[in-house]
Amino acid sequence: PEMNEGPVNQSHMIETTDCLEAVGIFRGWKNFFFLLVVICLVLVQASFWLVNLGIVEIPPAPTTPLTELEAVGVAAAETVSQANEALTPAAPVRKKMRLPLLEKLTWEHVRRTIELVDGVLILTAGLFCLAMFFSLMVSLIGRLGGISHIARAFFLSLIMFVLVVPWQELIGSSVIGVAYTPAELAKWVSGDGSGVMHSVLYYLRFSGYWFLVVLLAIMSQARSARWTKAILRRLEII
């Protein structure tokens, strides 16, 4: 039995070394995907505030030509509306913010940015979650330790990925994701809703939900960092 301890220990050391090399690879890609996810989330939120603050204006939707009967109805409605406006006090006009560095930005720029960032965000969030999963598998197979940390990091990244996906566009459900389309943003910004409840839902949709996903991503990354430290402590590297 004593003669067999040497080859067994040597084989175990080789397996541990291979697992550590895999951990280093997955750790590097995980950090890279995390950085991309954060950048995409910042761009998504910046696009929302550019439109919300009036720095970038949404062009009016194209109108279809009216028939003669519809034109008469519209004219009558405008006459009644003008009479009502003359009798009611004027509402405060929302002024467009003027920032020299952002004056050249248009809705077309914001629209293209949102469409590009949406695709990159969904892809990198999925890859970030996969990197966490493979790190968990390597830790289990190699018995490297820190399973509780990497398992929690994986499930946090999985929840983050699920909340990022725009389910409202994919399956038309009432469950929404952080990623939104330019049409959805334009619909919310130029909507006719008013009141406290509408404002609360509006900012929860585009800022509160976003903050939750950012928090989940940071918590997942922090847990994976604890996992790395736990592995190094167990192997007496530090």
Coordinates of C-alpha atoms in Angstrom, one line a residue:
P1 CA 0.0 0.0 0.0
E2 CA 2.8 2.4 0.8
M3 CA 4.3 1.9 -2.7
N4 CA 1.0 3.0 -4.3
E5 CA 0.7 6.3 -2.4
G6 CA 3.3 8.0 -4.6
P7 CA 1.6 7.4 -8.0
V8 CA -1.8 8.2 -6.4
N9 CA -0.6 11.5 -4.9
Q10 CA 1.1 12.4 -8.2
S11 CA -2.0 11.7 -10.2
H12 CA -4.1 13.8 -7.7
M13 CA -1.6 16.7 -8.0
I14 CA -1.8 16.5 -11.8
E15 CA -5.6 16.6 -11.7
T16 CA -5.6 19.5 -9.3
T17 CA -3.1 21.4 -11.5
D18 CA -5.3 20.9 -14.5
C19 CA -8.4 22.1 -12.6
L20 CA -6.5 25.2 -11.4
E21 CA -5.5 26.0 -15.0
A22 CA -9.2 25.7 -16.0
V23 CA -10.2 27.9 -13.1
G24 CA -7.7 30.6 -14.3
I25 CA -9.2 30.5 -17.9
F26 CA -12.8 30.6 -16.7
R27 CA -12.0 33.3 -14.2
G28 CA -10.4 35.5 -16.9
W29 CA -13.4 35.1 -19.3
K30 CA -15.9 35.6 -16.5
N31 CA -14.3 39.0 -15.6
F32 CA -14.3 40.0 -19.2
F33 CA -18.0 39.2 -19.7
F34 CA -18.8 40.9 -16.4
L35 CA -17.1 44.1 -17.7
L36 CA -19.1 43.9 -20.9
V37 CA -22.3 43.4 -19.1
V38 CA -21.7 46.4 -16.9
I39 CA -20.8 48.6 -19.9
C40 CA -24.0 47.5 -21.7
L41 CA -26.1 48.2 -18.7
V42 CA -24.6 51.7 -18.4
L43 CA -25.3 52.4 -22.0
V44 CA -28.9 51.1 -21.7
Q45 CA -29.5 53.4 -18.7
A46 CA -27.8 56.4 -20.4
S47 CA -30.0 56.0 -23.5
F48 CA -33.1 56.1 -21.3
W49 CA -32.1 59.3 -19.5
L50 CA -31.1 61.0 -22.7
V51 CA -34.6 60.6 -24.0
N52 CA -36.3 61.0 -20.6
L53 CA -34.6 64.4 -19.9
G54 CA -35.4 65.7 -23.4
I55 CA -31.8 65.8 -24.5
V56 CA -32.8 63.6 -27.5
E57 CA -36.3 64.1 -28.9
I58 CA -38.4 61.3 -30.3
P59 CA -39.6 62.3 -33.8
P60 CA -43.4 62.1 -34.3
A61 CA -44.8 59.0 -35.8
P62 CA -45.7 59.3 -39.5
T63 CA -49.4 59.9 -40.2
T64 CA -51.5 58.3 -42.8
P65 CA -53.6 60.5 -45.2
L66 CA -57.2 61.1 -44.0
T67 CA -60.4 60.7 -45.9
E68 CA -62.7 63.7 -46.4
L69 CA -65.0 62.5 -43.6
E70 CA -62.1 61.9 -41.2
A71 CA -60.6 65.3 -42.1
V72 CA -63.9 67.0 -41.2
G73 CA -64.0 65.1 -37.9
V74 CA -60.4 66.1 -37.0
A75 CA -61.1 69.8 -37.9
A76 CA -64.2 69.8 -35.6
A77 CA -62.2 68.1 -32.8
E78 CA -59.4 70.7 -33.1
T79 CA -62.0 73.5 -33.0
V80 CA -63.4 72.2 -29.7
S81 CA -59.9 71.6 -28.3
Q82 CA -58.8 75.1 -29.1
A83 CA -62.0 76.5 -27.4
N84 CA -61.3 74.4 -24.3
E85 CA -57.6 75.5 -24.2
A86 CA -58.7 79.1 -24.3
L87 CA -60.8 78.5 -21.1
T88 CA -58.2 76.5 -19.2
P89 CA -54.8 77.7 -17.9
A90 CA -51.9 76.6 -20.0
A91 CA -49.9 73.6 -18.7
P92 CA -46.1 74.0 -18.1
V93 CA -44.1 73.2 -21.2
R94 CA -41.4 70.6 -20.8
K95 CA -38.2 72.3 -21.9
K96 CA -35.4 70.4 -23.7
M97 CA -32.1 70.4 -21.9
R98 CA -29.2 71.9 -23.8
L99 CA -25.8 70.3 -23.4
P100 CA -23.1 71.3 -25.9
L101 CA -21.5 67.9 -26.0
L102 CA -24.7 66.1 -26.7
E103 CA -26.5 68.5 -29.1
K104 CA -25.5 66.4 -32.1
L105 CA -27.2 63.3 -30.8
T106 CA -30.4 62.3 -32.5
W107 CA -33.0 59.7 -32.0
E108 CA -31.5 57.7 -34.8
H109 CA -28.2 57.5 -32.8
V110 CA -30.0 56.4 -29.7
R111 CA -32.1 53.9 -31.6
R112 CA -29.1 52.2 -33.2
T113 CA -27.3 52.2 -29.9
I114 CA -30.2 50.5 -28.1
E115 CA -30.5 47.8 -30.8
L116 CA -26.8 47.0 -30.7
V117 CA -26.4 47.1 -26.9
D118 CA -29.5 44.8 -26.5
G119 CA -27.9 42.1 -28.5
V120 CA -24.5 42.4 -26.8
L121 CA -26.1 42.6 -23.4
I122 CA -28.2 39.4 -23.8
L123 CA -25.2 37.5 -25.3
T124 CA -22.6 38.5 -22.7
A125 CA -25.1 38.0 -19.8
G126 CA -25.6 34.4 -21.1
L127 CA -21.9 33.8 -21.4
F128 CA -21.2 35.3 -18.0
C129 CA -23.8 32.8 -16.6
L130 CA -22.1 29.9 -18.5
A131 CA -18.7 30.9 -17.2
M132 CA -20.1 30.6 -13.7
F133 CA -21.6 27.2 -14.4
F134 CA -18.4 25.8 -15.8
S135 CA -16.5 27.2 -12.9
L136 CA -18.9 25.4 -10.6
M137 CA -18.4 22.2 -12.5
V138 CA -14.6 22.4 -12.3
S139 CA -14.8 23.1 -8.6
L140 CA -17.0 20.1 -8.1
I141 CA -14.9 17.7 -10.2
G142 CA -11.5 18.9 -8.9
R143 CA -12.8 19.1 -5.3
L144 CA -11.2 22.6 -5.0
G145 CA -13.5 23.9 -2.3
G146 CA -15.5 27.1 -2.1
I147 CA -18.6 25.3 -3.5
S148 CA -21.1 27.4 -1.5
H149 CA -19.6 30.6 -3.0
I150 CA -19.5 29.6 -6.6
A151 CA -22.9 27.9 -6.4
R152 CA -24.5 31.1 -5.1
A153 CA -22.6 33.1 -7.7
F154 CA -24.0 30.9 -10.5
F155 CA -27.6 31.2 -9.3
L156 CA -27.3 34.9 -9.0
S157 CA -25.9 35.2 -12.5
L158 CA -28.7 32.9 -13.7
I159 CA -31.4 35.1 -12.2
M160 CA -29.6 38.2 -13.7
F161 CA -29.6 36.6 -17.1
V162 CA -33.3 35.7 -16.9
L163 CA -34.2 39.3 -15.9
V164 CA -32.2 40.8 -18.7
V165 CA -33.9 38.8 -21.5
P166 CA -36.7 40.9 -23.1
W167 CA -39.5 38.3 -22.7
Q168 CA -42.1 40.9 -23.7
E169 CA -40.7 40.9 -27.2
L170 CA -39.8 37.2 -27.5
I171 CA -43.1 35.6 -26.3
G172 CA -45.3 38.6 -25.9
S173 CA -45.8 38.0 -22.2
S174 CA -46.6 40.5 -19.4
V175 CA -43.2 39.5 -17.9
I176 CA -40.7 42.1 -19.0
G177 CA -36.9 42.2 -19.1
V178 CA -34.4 44.9 -18.6
A179 CA -33.5 45.0 -22.3
Y180 CA -36.0 47.1 -24.1
T181 CA -36.6 48.1 -27.8
P182 CA -36.5 51.7 -29.1
A183 CA -40.3 51.3 -29.9
E184 CA -41.0 50.4 -26.3
L185 CA -39.0 53.3 -24.9
A186 CA -40.8 55.7 -27.3
K187 CA -44.2 54.3 -26.3
W188 CA -43.5 54.9 -22.6
V189 CA -41.9 58.3 -23.0
S190 CA -44.6 59.7 -25.3
G191 CA -47.5 57.9 -23.5
D192 CA -50.6 59.7 -22.3
G193 CA -50.4 58.3 -18.8
S194 CA -50.2 60.7 -15.9
G195 CA -50.3 60.6 -12.1
V196 CA -48.1 59.3 -9.4
M197 CA -48.7 55.6 -10.2
H198 CA -47.8 56.0 -13.8
S199 CA -44.6 57.8 -12.8
V200 CA -43.7 55.1 -10.3
L201 CA -44.2 52.3 -12.8
Y202 CA -42.3 54.3 -15.4
Y203 CA -39.1 54.8 -13.4
L204 CA -39.4 51.3 -11.9
R205 CA -39.5 49.9 -15.4
F206 CA -36.4 51.7 -16.7
S207 CA -34.4 52.5 -13.6
G208 CA -35.5 50.3 -10.6
Y209 CA -35.5 47.1 -12.6
W210 CA -32.1 48.1 -14.1
F211 CA -30.7 48.7 -10.6
L212 CA -31.8 45.2 -9.5
V213 CA -30.0 43.6 -12.4
V214 CA -26.8 45.6 -11.7
L215 CA -26.9 44.6 -8.1
L216 CA -27.3 40.9 -9.0
A217 CA -24.3 41.1 -11.4
I218 CA -22.1 42.7 -8.7
M219 CA -23.2 40.2 -6.1
S220 CA -22.5 37.3 -8.4
Q221 CA -19.0 38.7 -9.2
A222 CA -18.3 39.3 -5.5
R223 CA -19.3 35.7 -4.7
S224 CA -17.0 34.3 -7.4
A225 CA -14.1 36.4 -6.0
R226 CA -14.7 34.8 -2.6
W227 CA -14.7 31.4 -4.3
T228 CA -11.3 32.1 -5.8
K229 CA -9.9 33.2 -2.4
A230 CA -11.3 30.0 -0.8
I231 CA -9.5 27.8 -3.3
L232 CA -6.2 29.6 -2.8
R233 CA -6.5 29.3 1.0
R234 CA -7.4 25.6 0.8
L235 CA -4.4 24.9 -1.4
E236 CA -2.2 27.0 0.9
I237 CA -1.1 29.2 -2.0
I238 CA -1.7 32.3 0.1

